[in-house]
Short mmCIF file of C-alpha atoms in Angstrom, two decimals:
data_model
loop_
_atom_site.label_atom_id
_atom_site.label_comp_id
_atom_site.label_asym_id
_atom_site.label_seq_id
_atom_site.Cartn_x
_atom_site.Cartn_y
_atom_site.Cartn_z
CA MET A 1 -33.51 11.68 -3.11
CA SER A 2 -34.39 12.78 -6.63
CA ALA A 3 -32.70 9.84 -7.91
CA GLY A 4 -34.59 7.41 -5.78
CA ASN A 5 -33.46 4.05 -7.07
CA GLY A 6 -31.85 0.89 -6.14
CA PRO A 7 -27.98 0.43 -5.95
CA ALA A 8 -26.62 2.58 -8.49
CA GLY A 9 -25.64 -0.15 -11.00
CA GLY A 10 -29.14 0.20 -12.31
CA GLU A 11 -28.65 3.85 -13.51
CA PRO A 12 -25.46 4.11 -15.22
CA ASN A 13 -26.13 7.62 -16.62
CA ALA A 14 -27.09 9.23 -13.13
CA PRO A 15 -25.47 12.46 -12.08
CA ILE A 16 -22.35 12.01 -9.97
CA PRO A 17 -22.52 14.20 -6.86
CA ILE A 18 -19.04 15.10 -5.58
CA ILE A 19 -19.18 16.44 -1.95
CA GLY A 20 -16.13 18.81 -1.36
CA GLY A 21 -15.90 19.10 -5.19
CA THR A 22 -14.23 22.27 -5.00
CA GLY A 23 -11.13 20.55 -3.39
CA ALA A 24 -8.16 19.13 -5.40
CA LEU A 25 -9.30 15.59 -5.75
CA GLY A 26 -13.00 16.40 -6.30
CA TYR A 27 -12.20 18.95 -8.81
CA GLY A 28 -10.05 16.44 -10.57
CA LEU A 29 -12.60 13.79 -10.53
CA ALA A 30 -15.16 16.38 -11.92
CA VAL A 31 -12.73 17.41 -14.74
CA ARG A 32 -12.54 13.47 -15.80
CA TRP A 33 -16.05 12.44 -15.53
CA ALA A 34 -17.36 15.68 -17.13
CA GLY A 35 -14.75 14.92 -19.87
CA ALA A 36 -16.14 11.34 -20.17
CA GLY A 37 -19.62 12.81 -20.82
CA LEU A 38 -20.98 12.00 -17.39
CA ASP A 39 -23.26 14.51 -15.48
CA VAL A 40 -21.50 15.88 -12.63
CA VAL A 41 -22.91 17.70 -9.73
CA ILE A 42 -20.24 19.48 -7.47
CA GLY A 43 -21.20 20.30 -3.79
CA SER A 44 -19.63 22.66 -1.48
CA ARG A 45 -20.54 24.22 1.77
CA LYS A 46 -21.20 27.40 -0.04
CA PRO A 47 -23.17 26.99 -3.30
CA SER A 48 -21.39 30.11 -4.85
CA ARG A 49 -18.06 28.15 -4.50
CA ALA A 50 -19.53 25.13 -5.96
CA GLY A 51 -20.84 27.10 -8.98
CA GLU A 52 -17.44 28.65 -9.38
CA ALA A 53 -15.74 25.18 -9.30
CA ALA A 54 -18.25 23.98 -12.17
CA GLU A 55 -17.26 27.05 -14.17
CA ARG A 56 -13.69 26.12 -13.80
CA VAL A 57 -14.47 22.60 -15.05
CA ARG A 58 -16.29 24.14 -18.04
CA GLY A 59 -13.18 25.95 -18.68
CA VAL A 60 -11.32 22.77 -19.31
CA VAL A 61 -14.19 20.62 -20.54
CA PRO A 62 -16.18 23.21 -22.60
CA ASP A 63 -19.28 20.74 -23.15
CA ALA A 64 -19.27 19.61 -19.56
CA SER A 65 -22.66 18.73 -17.98
CA ILE A 66 -22.08 20.06 -14.62
CA ALA A 67 -23.61 22.17 -11.93
CA GLY A 68 -22.91 23.42 -8.50
CA PHE A 69 -24.94 23.23 -5.34
CA GLY A 70 -24.76 23.39 -1.49
CA ASN A 71 -23.59 19.86 -0.34
CA GLY A 72 -26.98 18.96 1.04
CA GLU A 73 -28.76 19.58 -2.36
CA ALA A 74 -25.82 18.05 -4.17
CA ALA A 75 -26.05 14.76 -2.28
CA THR A 76 -29.62 14.32 -3.45
CA ARG A 77 -28.76 14.48 -7.10
CA GLY A 78 -27.47 10.94 -7.58
CA PRO A 79 -27.40 7.31 -6.28
CA ILE A 80 -23.60 7.27 -5.78
CA VAL A 81 -22.04 10.24 -3.95
CA PHE A 82 -18.32 10.90 -3.67
CA LEU A 83 -17.01 12.54 -0.40
CA THR A 84 -13.66 14.35 -1.14
CA VAL A 85 -13.50 16.60 1.71
CA PRO A 86 -10.36 16.82 3.81
CA PHE A 87 -10.37 14.51 6.83
CA ARG A 88 -10.77 17.38 9.06
CA ALA A 89 -14.13 18.29 7.55
CA GLN A 90 -15.37 14.74 7.22
CA SER A 91 -17.40 14.49 10.27
CA GLU A 92 -18.85 17.80 10.05
CA THR A 93 -19.76 17.38 6.51
CA LEU A 94 -21.54 14.14 7.29
CA ASN A 95 -23.39 15.48 10.12
CA ASN A 96 -24.87 18.04 7.81
CA LEU A 97 -25.64 15.37 5.20
CA ARG A 98 -27.81 13.41 7.60
CA ASP A 99 -31.06 14.75 6.16
CA ALA A 100 -29.79 14.64 2.80
CA LEU A 101 -28.75 11.06 2.28
CA ALA A 102 -31.18 8.46 1.87
CA PRO A 103 -31.49 4.57 2.11
CA GLU A 104 -30.13 2.77 -1.05
CA GLN A 105 -27.56 5.52 -1.60
CA ILE A 106 -23.84 4.66 -1.60
CA LEU A 107 -21.41 7.18 -0.30
CA VAL A 108 -17.83 6.67 -1.72
CA ASP A 109 -15.65 8.03 1.07
CA CYS A 110 -12.24 9.08 -0.36
CA THR A 111 -10.92 11.09 2.78
CA VAL A 112 -7.57 10.09 4.17
CA PRO A 113 -6.77 10.78 7.94
CA LEU A 114 -3.35 12.54 7.33
CA ALA A 115 -1.79 13.87 10.22
CA ALA A 116 -1.78 17.15 8.14
CA ALA A 117 -5.59 17.54 9.51
CA ILE A 118 -3.83 18.59 12.78
CA SER A 119 -0.94 20.26 11.35
CA GLY A 120 1.23 17.12 11.36
CA LYS A 121 3.24 15.47 8.69
CA ALA A 122 1.51 14.45 5.37
CA THR A 123 3.52 11.24 5.48
CA ARG A 124 1.81 10.17 8.84
CA SER A 125 -1.75 9.25 9.55
CA LEU A 126 -3.91 9.64 12.47
CA GLY A 127 -5.45 6.70 14.50
CA VAL A 128 -9.20 6.80 13.92
CA TRP A 129 -11.16 4.97 16.61
CA GLN A 130 -13.34 3.11 13.97
CA GLY A 131 -10.17 1.85 12.16
CA SER A 132 -10.44 4.17 9.29
CA ALA A 133 -12.12 7.34 7.74
CA ALA A 134 -14.44 5.07 5.99
CA GLU A 135 -15.58 3.06 8.94
CA GLN A 136 -16.10 6.45 10.71
CA ALA A 137 -18.11 7.44 7.67
CA GLN A 138 -20.18 4.15 7.86
CA GLU A 139 -20.88 4.91 11.40
CA MET A 140 -22.22 8.32 10.60
CA VAL A 141 -24.33 7.95 7.58
CA PRO A 142 -28.13 7.29 7.72
CA ASP A 143 -29.36 3.74 8.02
CA GLY A 144 -29.48 2.14 4.74
CA VAL A 145 -26.62 4.07 3.10
CA THR A 146 -23.75 1.95 2.18
CA VAL A 147 -20.22 3.21 2.42
CA ILE A 148 -17.33 2.27 0.04
CA SER A 149 -13.68 3.35 0.38
CA ALA A 150 -11.79 4.27 -2.88
CA LEU A 151 -9.61 6.80 -4.66
CA HIS A 152 -6.77 7.10 -2.11
CA THR A 153 -3.93 6.86 -4.66
CA VAL A 154 -4.74 8.75 -7.73
CA GLY A 155 -3.01 12.12 -7.66
CA ALA A 156 -5.37 15.03 -7.88
CA PRO A 157 -3.06 17.18 -10.06
CA THR A 158 -2.69 14.25 -12.53
CA LEU A 159 -6.51 14.00 -12.56
CA ALA A 160 -7.26 17.77 -13.06
CA ASP A 161 -5.06 17.72 -16.08
CA PRO A 162 -7.16 16.17 -18.66
CA ASP A 163 -4.02 15.70 -21.03
CA ALA A 164 -2.36 13.56 -18.45
CA GLU A 165 -2.38 10.02 -19.10
CA LEU A 166 -3.41 7.74 -16.26
CA GLY A 167 -2.32 4.15 -16.00
CA GLU A 168 -2.99 2.84 -12.39
CA ASP A 169 -5.16 1.07 -10.08
CA VAL A 170 -7.87 2.27 -7.62
CA LEU A 171 -8.45 -0.16 -4.62
CA VAL A 172 -12.00 -0.28 -3.83
CA CYS A 173 -12.93 -1.37 -0.26
CA GLY A 174 -16.49 -2.51 0.71
CA ASP A 175 -18.33 -5.09 2.26
CA LYS A 176 -20.55 -6.31 -0.55
CA LYS A 177 -19.48 -6.55 -4.25
CA ARG A 178 -22.88 -5.41 -5.30
CA HIS A 179 -22.23 -2.08 -3.76
CA LYS A 180 -18.55 -1.90 -4.99
CA ALA A 181 -19.34 -3.02 -8.66
CA PRO A 182 -21.30 0.43 -9.63
CA VAL A 183 -18.50 2.32 -8.07
CA ALA A 184 -15.92 0.39 -9.89
CA ARG A 185 -17.82 1.11 -13.04
CA LEU A 186 -17.79 4.74 -12.45
CA ILE A 187 -14.13 4.78 -11.49
CA GLU A 188 -13.32 2.94 -14.87
CA ARG A 189 -15.22 5.39 -16.86
CA ILE A 190 -11.87 7.61 -16.41
CA ALA A 191 -9.60 6.28 -18.93
CA GLY A 192 -6.62 4.67 -17.50
CA LEU A 193 -8.02 3.59 -14.16
CA ARG A 194 -8.70 -0.03 -13.23
CA ALA A 195 -10.72 -0.65 -10.06
CA VAL A 196 -9.26 -3.42 -8.09
CA ASN A 197 -11.55 -5.20 -5.38
CA ALA A 198 -9.49 -5.02 -2.13
CA GLY A 199 -11.98 -6.52 0.21
CA PRO A 200 -14.29 -5.46 2.96
CA LEU A 201 -14.66 -1.92 4.15
CA GLU A 202 -12.20 -2.78 7.04
CA MET A 203 -9.41 -2.84 4.41
CA ALA A 204 -9.87 0.89 3.93
CA ARG A 205 -7.67 0.86 7.22
CA ILE A 206 -4.69 -0.13 4.92
CA ALA A 207 -5.88 1.53 1.68
CA GLU A 208 -6.08 4.92 3.35
CA GLN A 209 -2.54 4.49 4.46
CA LEU A 210 -1.21 4.38 1.06
CA THR A 211 -1.76 8.14 0.66
CA PRO A 212 0.97 9.06 3.05
CA LEU A 213 3.25 6.33 1.71
CA LEU A 214 2.85 7.78 -1.66
CA ILE A 215 3.43 11.28 -0.49
CA SER A 216 6.63 9.83 1.17
CA VAL A 217 7.70 8.43 -2.06
CA ASN A 218 6.70 11.58 -4.10
CA VAL A 219 8.67 13.96 -1.93
CA ARG A 220 11.87 11.82 -2.40
CA TYR A 221 11.24 11.32 -6.16
CA LYS A 222 9.68 14.73 -6.78
CA ALA A 223 7.06 12.65 -8.69
CA HIS A 224 3.29 12.03 -8.63
CA ALA A 225 3.52 8.23 -8.28
CA GLY A 226 0.36 6.00 -8.79
CA LEU A 227 -0.12 2.40 -7.71
CA ARG A 228 -0.42 -0.59 -9.88
CA LEU A 229 -0.91 -4.14 -8.86
CA VAL A 230 0.73 -6.70 -11.22
CA ASN A 231 -0.14 -10.27 -11.88
CA LEU A 232 -3.87 -9.99 -11.59
CA PRO A 233 -5.80 -11.88 -14.09
CA GLU A 234 -7.35 -10.12 -17.11
CA THR A 235 -10.83 -11.21 -16.30
CA ASP A 236 -13.34 -8.64 -15.29
CA PRO A 237 -13.80 -8.98 -11.48
CA TRP A 238 -16.91 -6.94 -11.58
CA ALA A 239 -19.03 -8.77 -13.96
CA MET B 25 31.52 -10.89 12.90
CA SER B 26 33.71 -12.43 10.09
CA ALA B 27 32.75 -9.89 7.56
CA GLY B 28 33.82 -7.08 9.82
CA ASN B 29 33.56 -4.07 7.47
CA GLY B 30 31.66 -0.79 6.80
CA PRO B 31 28.10 -0.29 5.62
CA ALA B 32 27.80 -3.24 3.20
CA GLY B 33 27.78 -1.19 0.07
CA GLY B 34 31.64 -1.65 0.37
CA GLU B 35 31.48 -5.37 -0.12
CA PRO B 36 29.23 -6.10 -2.99
CA ASN B 37 30.07 -9.84 -3.06
CA ALA B 38 29.72 -10.67 0.59
CA PRO B 39 27.58 -13.68 1.55
CA ILE B 40 23.92 -12.89 2.32
CA PRO B 41 22.78 -14.24 5.75
CA ILE B 42 19.04 -15.26 5.56
CA ILE B 43 17.77 -15.84 9.17
CA GLY B 44 14.62 -17.84 8.88
CA GLY B 45 15.87 -18.99 5.37
CA THR B 46 14.13 -22.34 5.61
CA GLY B 47 10.59 -20.41 5.55
CA ALA B 48 8.87 -19.48 2.29
CA LEU B 49 10.17 -16.03 1.73
CA GLY B 50 13.72 -16.73 3.05
CA TYR B 51 13.87 -19.92 0.73
CA GLY B 52 12.55 -17.85 -2.40
CA LEU B 53 15.19 -15.17 -1.80
CA ALA B 54 17.86 -17.74 -1.37
CA VAL B 55 16.92 -19.45 -4.75
CA ARG B 56 16.92 -16.01 -6.30
CA TRP B 57 20.27 -14.80 -5.09
CA ALA B 58 21.98 -18.02 -5.46
CA GLY B 59 20.67 -18.15 -9.06
CA ALA B 60 22.24 -14.56 -9.56
CA GLY B 61 25.53 -15.89 -8.41
CA LEU B 62 25.68 -14.43 -5.02
CA ASP B 63 26.75 -16.49 -1.85
CA VAL B 64 23.89 -17.38 0.34
CA VAL B 65 23.88 -18.40 3.86
CA ILE B 66 20.77 -19.87 5.36
CA GLY B 67 20.14 -19.62 9.11
CA SER B 68 17.79 -21.97 10.95
CA ARG B 69 17.03 -22.54 14.53
CA LYS B 70 18.38 -26.06 13.81
CA PRO B 71 21.45 -26.26 11.76
CA SER B 72 20.29 -29.57 10.15
CA ARG B 73 17.22 -27.65 8.87
CA ALA B 74 19.26 -25.00 7.13
CA GLY B 75 21.38 -27.61 5.74
CA GLU B 76 18.50 -29.16 4.25
CA ALA B 77 17.13 -25.83 3.01
CA ALA B 78 20.38 -25.20 1.18
CA GLU B 79 20.22 -28.72 -0.45
CA ARG B 80 16.64 -27.78 -1.72
CA VAL B 81 18.10 -24.46 -3.03
CA ARG B 82 20.90 -26.63 -4.84
CA GLY B 83 18.23 -28.84 -6.35
CA VAL B 84 16.80 -25.62 -8.23
CA VAL B 85 20.31 -23.95 -8.70
CA PRO B 86 22.85 -26.62 -9.15
CA ASP B 87 25.73 -24.38 -8.99
CA ALA B 88 24.48 -22.28 -5.95
CA SER B 89 27.10 -21.15 -3.44
CA ILE B 90 25.03 -21.76 -0.38
CA ALA B 91 25.43 -23.30 3.11
CA GLY B 92 23.31 -23.65 6.15
CA PHE B 93 24.03 -22.84 9.80
CA GLY B 94 22.42 -22.09 12.98
CA ASN B 95 20.83 -18.49 13.05
CA GLY B 96 23.75 -17.07 15.36
CA GLU B 97 26.36 -18.44 13.21
CA ALA B 98 24.77 -17.37 9.94
CA ALA B 99 24.19 -13.85 11.04
CA THR B 100 28.00 -13.27 11.39
CA ARG B 101 28.68 -14.21 7.77
CA GLY B 102 27.79 -11.08 6.12
CA PRO B 103 27.34 -7.35 6.74
CA ILE B 104 23.58 -7.34 5.48
CA VAL B 105 21.41 -9.86 7.30
CA PHE B 106 17.73 -10.59 6.15
CA LEU B 107 15.34 -11.70 8.85
CA THR B 108 12.51 -13.56 7.26
CA VAL B 109 10.96 -15.38 10.15
CA PRO B 110 7.17 -15.06 10.90
CA PHE B 111 6.37 -12.29 13.27
CA ARG B 112 5.44 -14.86 16.07
CA ALA B 113 9.28 -15.78 16.07
CA GLN B 114 10.65 -12.25 15.57
CA SER B 115 11.18 -11.19 19.11
CA GLU B 116 12.69 -14.64 20.22
CA THR B 117 15.02 -14.73 17.09
CA LEU B 118 16.33 -11.23 17.84
CA ASN B 119 16.88 -11.93 21.45
CA ASN B 120 18.86 -15.01 20.18
CA LEU B 121 20.92 -12.89 17.86
CA ARG B 122 22.00 -10.45 20.58
CA ASP B 123 25.57 -11.81 20.74
CA ALA B 124 25.75 -12.62 16.98
CA LEU B 125 24.88 -9.13 15.41
CA ALA B 126 27.62 -6.57 15.65
CA PRO B 127 27.98 -2.87 15.01
CA GLU B 128 27.92 -1.73 11.27
CA GLN B 129 25.88 -4.57 10.41
CA ILE B 130 22.34 -3.86 8.61
CA LEU B 131 19.35 -6.18 9.53
CA VAL B 132 16.85 -6.14 6.97
CA ASP B 133 13.46 -6.93 8.63
CA CYS B 134 11.04 -8.56 6.36
CA THR B 135 8.65 -9.75 9.05
CA VAL B 136 4.98 -8.64 8.86
CA PRO B 137 2.76 -8.47 11.98
CA LEU B 138 0.00 -10.48 10.39
CA ALA B 139 -3.16 -11.45 12.76
CA ALA B 140 -2.33 -15.01 11.56
CA ALA B 141 0.36 -15.04 14.29
CA ILE B 142 -2.24 -15.19 16.76
CA SER B 143 -4.36 -17.47 14.73
CA GLY B 144 -6.27 -14.38 13.29
CA LYS B 145 -6.95 -13.60 9.59
CA ALA B 146 -3.91 -12.96 7.27
CA THR B 147 -5.83 -10.28 5.81
CA ARG B 148 -5.61 -8.42 9.18
CA SER B 149 -2.60 -7.10 11.19
CA LEU B 150 -1.60 -6.80 14.93
CA GLY B 151 -0.77 -3.45 16.39
CA VAL B 152 2.69 -3.33 17.47
CA TRP B 153 3.90 -0.87 20.35
CA GLN B 154 6.73 0.44 18.59
CA GLY B 155 4.56 1.01 15.53
CA SER B 156 5.71 -1.72 13.26
CA ALA B 157 7.60 -4.93 13.21
CA ALA B 158 10.71 -3.27 11.78
CA GLU B 159 10.79 -0.49 14.65
CA GLN B 160 10.32 -3.16 17.11
CA ALA B 161 13.53 -4.75 15.58
CA GLN B 162 15.39 -1.56 15.73
CA GLU B 163 14.59 -1.50 19.62
CA MET B 164 15.95 -4.99 19.90
CA VAL B 165 19.28 -5.06 18.01
CA PRO B 166 22.60 -4.34 19.59
CA ASP B 167 23.62 -0.73 19.40
CA GLY B 168 25.13 0.10 16.02
CA VAL B 169 23.24 -2.27 14.11
CA THR B 170 20.85 -0.49 11.65
CA VAL B 171 17.34 -1.97 10.75
CA ILE B 172 15.98 -1.50 7.34
CA SER B 173 12.49 -2.80 6.17
CA ALA B 174 11.80 -4.22 3.06
CA LEU B 175 10.28 -7.25 0.82
CA HIS B 176 6.79 -7.10 2.18
CA THR B 177 5.06 -7.42 -1.02
CA VAL B 178 7.04 -10.05 -3.27
CA GLY B 179 5.37 -13.40 -3.11
CA ALA B 180 7.40 -16.17 -1.70
CA PRO B 181 6.01 -18.72 -4.45
CA THR B 182 6.95 -16.47 -7.14
CA LEU B 183 10.44 -16.08 -5.79
CA ALA B 184 11.18 -19.67 -5.31
CA ASP B 185 9.95 -20.46 -8.92
CA PRO B 186 13.35 -19.42 -10.73
CA ASP B 187 11.26 -19.65 -14.00
CA ALA B 188 8.59 -17.07 -12.83
CA GLU B 189 9.15 -13.64 -14.26
CA LEU B 190 9.20 -10.75 -11.71
CA GLY B 191 8.24 -7.23 -12.54
CA GLU B 192 7.42 -5.30 -9.34
CA ASP B 193 8.64 -2.85 -6.84
CA VAL B 194 10.16 -3.37 -3.48
CA LEU B 195 9.56 -0.49 -0.84
CA VAL B 196 12.69 0.09 1.29
CA CYS B 197 12.13 1.94 4.53
CA GLY B 198 15.14 3.28 6.57
CA ASP B 199 16.31 6.28 8.22
CA LYS B 200 19.51 6.73 6.06
CA LYS B 201 19.90 6.47 2.42
CA ARG B 202 23.45 5.04 3.00
CA HIS B 203 22.06 2.22 4.75
CA LYS B 204 19.03 1.79 2.30
CA ALA B 205 21.39 1.92 -0.81
CA PRO B 206 23.36 -1.32 -0.45
CA VAL B 207 20.18 -3.24 0.53
CA ALA B 208 18.49 -1.73 -2.57
CA ARG B 209 21.45 -2.91 -4.67
CA LEU B 210 21.03 -6.56 -3.31
CA ILE B 211 17.40 -6.52 -3.81
CA GLU B 212 17.81 -5.31 -7.39
CA ARG B 213 20.40 -8.26 -8.08
CA ILE B 214 17.08 -10.16 -8.27
CA ALA B 215 15.93 -9.62 -11.92
CA GLY B 216 12.70 -7.91 -12.37
CA LEU B 217 12.84 -6.12 -8.94
CA ARG B 218 13.16 -2.41 -8.31
CA ALA B 219 13.82 -1.03 -4.90
CA VAL B 220 11.81 2.20 -4.16
CA ASN B 221 12.99 4.63 -1.45
CA ALA B 222 9.73 4.85 0.63
CA GLY B 223 11.29 6.94 3.37
CA PRO B 224 12.24 6.61 7.02
CA LEU B 225 11.90 3.33 9.09
CA GLU B 226 8.63 4.66 10.37
CA MET B 227 7.08 4.29 7.09
CA ALA B 228 7.33 0.42 7.71
CA ARG B 229 4.09 1.00 9.69
CA ILE B 230 2.36 1.27 6.24
CA ALA B 231 4.68 -0.83 4.10
CA GLU B 232 4.13 -3.83 6.32
CA GLN B 233 0.37 -3.33 6.02
CA LEU B 234 0.73 -3.99 2.24
CA THR B 235 1.03 -7.80 2.92
CA PRO B 236 -2.58 -8.17 4.41
CA LEU B 237 -3.86 -5.84 1.77
CA LEU B 238 -2.28 -8.04 -1.06
CA ILE B 239 -3.48 -11.26 0.53
CA SER B 240 -6.88 -9.82 0.54
CA VAL B 241 -6.69 -9.12 -3.12
CA ASN B 242 -5.11 -12.39 -3.84
CA VAL B 243 -8.03 -14.57 -2.04
CA ARG B 244 -10.41 -12.48 -4.41
CA TYR B 245 -8.52 -12.84 -7.62
CA LYS B 246 -6.89 -16.23 -6.97
CA ALA B 247 -3.65 -14.41 -7.96
CA HIS B 248 -0.07 -13.68 -6.41
CA ALA B 249 -0.36 -9.86 -7.04
CA GLY B 250 2.73 -7.71 -6.64
CA LEU B 251 3.12 -4.14 -6.28
CA ARG B 252 4.30 -1.45 -8.85
CA LEU B 253 4.43 2.35 -8.58
CA VAL B 254 3.93 4.17 -11.66
CA ASN B 255 5.24 7.69 -12.77
CA LEU B 256 8.50 7.26 -10.89
CA PRO B 257 11.37 8.79 -12.83
CA GLU B 258 13.85 6.68 -14.55
CA THR B 259 16.95 7.97 -12.73
CA ASP B 260 18.58 5.58 -10.24
CA PRO B 261 17.62 6.77 -6.74
CA TRP B 262 20.27 5.05 -5.04
CA ALA B 263 23.34 6.40 -7.17
#
């Protein structure tokens, strides 16, 4: 990888690759991070589509530092790689990234095993053999790559609208705090998001379920609900 | 049942039976509802223990209208019955309530299938054949009794301290809004709690998982975190 370095905490201004950055969540994250002045790299199966998405971001954030590449190239561009593809595409994408991802990189898996992947309801989820999409990802990435699970509950439309105010939490699951902390720092570069340490990667089994739960609430309330935990101490858990 | 009546919305001041009311959650609910001036009936396997719990509530809420009975007797005392036993005791308790529960009653299942039931971790859950503890309860109650799932995320210690301020949401799952609404109204008699319509009973599969998730957060933050959904409209969804 070009950004060959240790856990990403050491390089706060490294580019942020977003694999599947042409999708709703990836695009929304790109808008927010580009708006915060961070370098963003959008990955897509087709480099041309990644370039188009980068253009779209520039339409909203004129001074965005953003580029589009094929997924494999994009994944080499930064130490913390976000995977925002639909669950249906997760395994194939990770297979294709085997030669691109390198030890010491962190892969932030944002996929959610919605039953919609097999034309079921978006308020239902699929059982994943490994327990969660994130644990499936951990099984598939090359040795030395660490998977963190996050960003299941922030609505893509809210992210994509740079004028929409956020005020919600992002649950971060991963086995080691030293891998979660740099991910949390990136998430908190988006104004109005607070990263909450939800425990080891296996807690993704629950965190991923929050998406269909919020979808169930949203259809009833015609809303884009977000999650917030109350009664947490004010101290910075990532320090 | 003595409170032979239609869905409980019709009888706002009926007593509230709490089966397993000697446990932490049941006791906390009893403190809050008694403090709000509602009649509470605590049920326990041993009537004497139910009476002791009622006394304890009176120690905190001197003018409490509260009594203790065996579970079977308690369950007949009001149209909306709360089941707050540990998951380990859920099936046995429901078996024992078969002759006590009657058509038109609502059973609010608050049990959570924590792995702690089999001496596992409280941050993990057990797979329940029916999908959730609530769906297991629906299978076990007599015909005509409707199960609603709720109250998985409100901390028992916070409830039990009448001076602790609440400001959080309670997800309510159930197939029909007309059964969820009276439960929501009771929950909202506790100051600082908002009942959120989370969809059909099958959503308890996810709502019940929030307990181990919050436990995982709580051990990391040394906190008693609660849940809140943001960006919901202000209108009353239960009207």
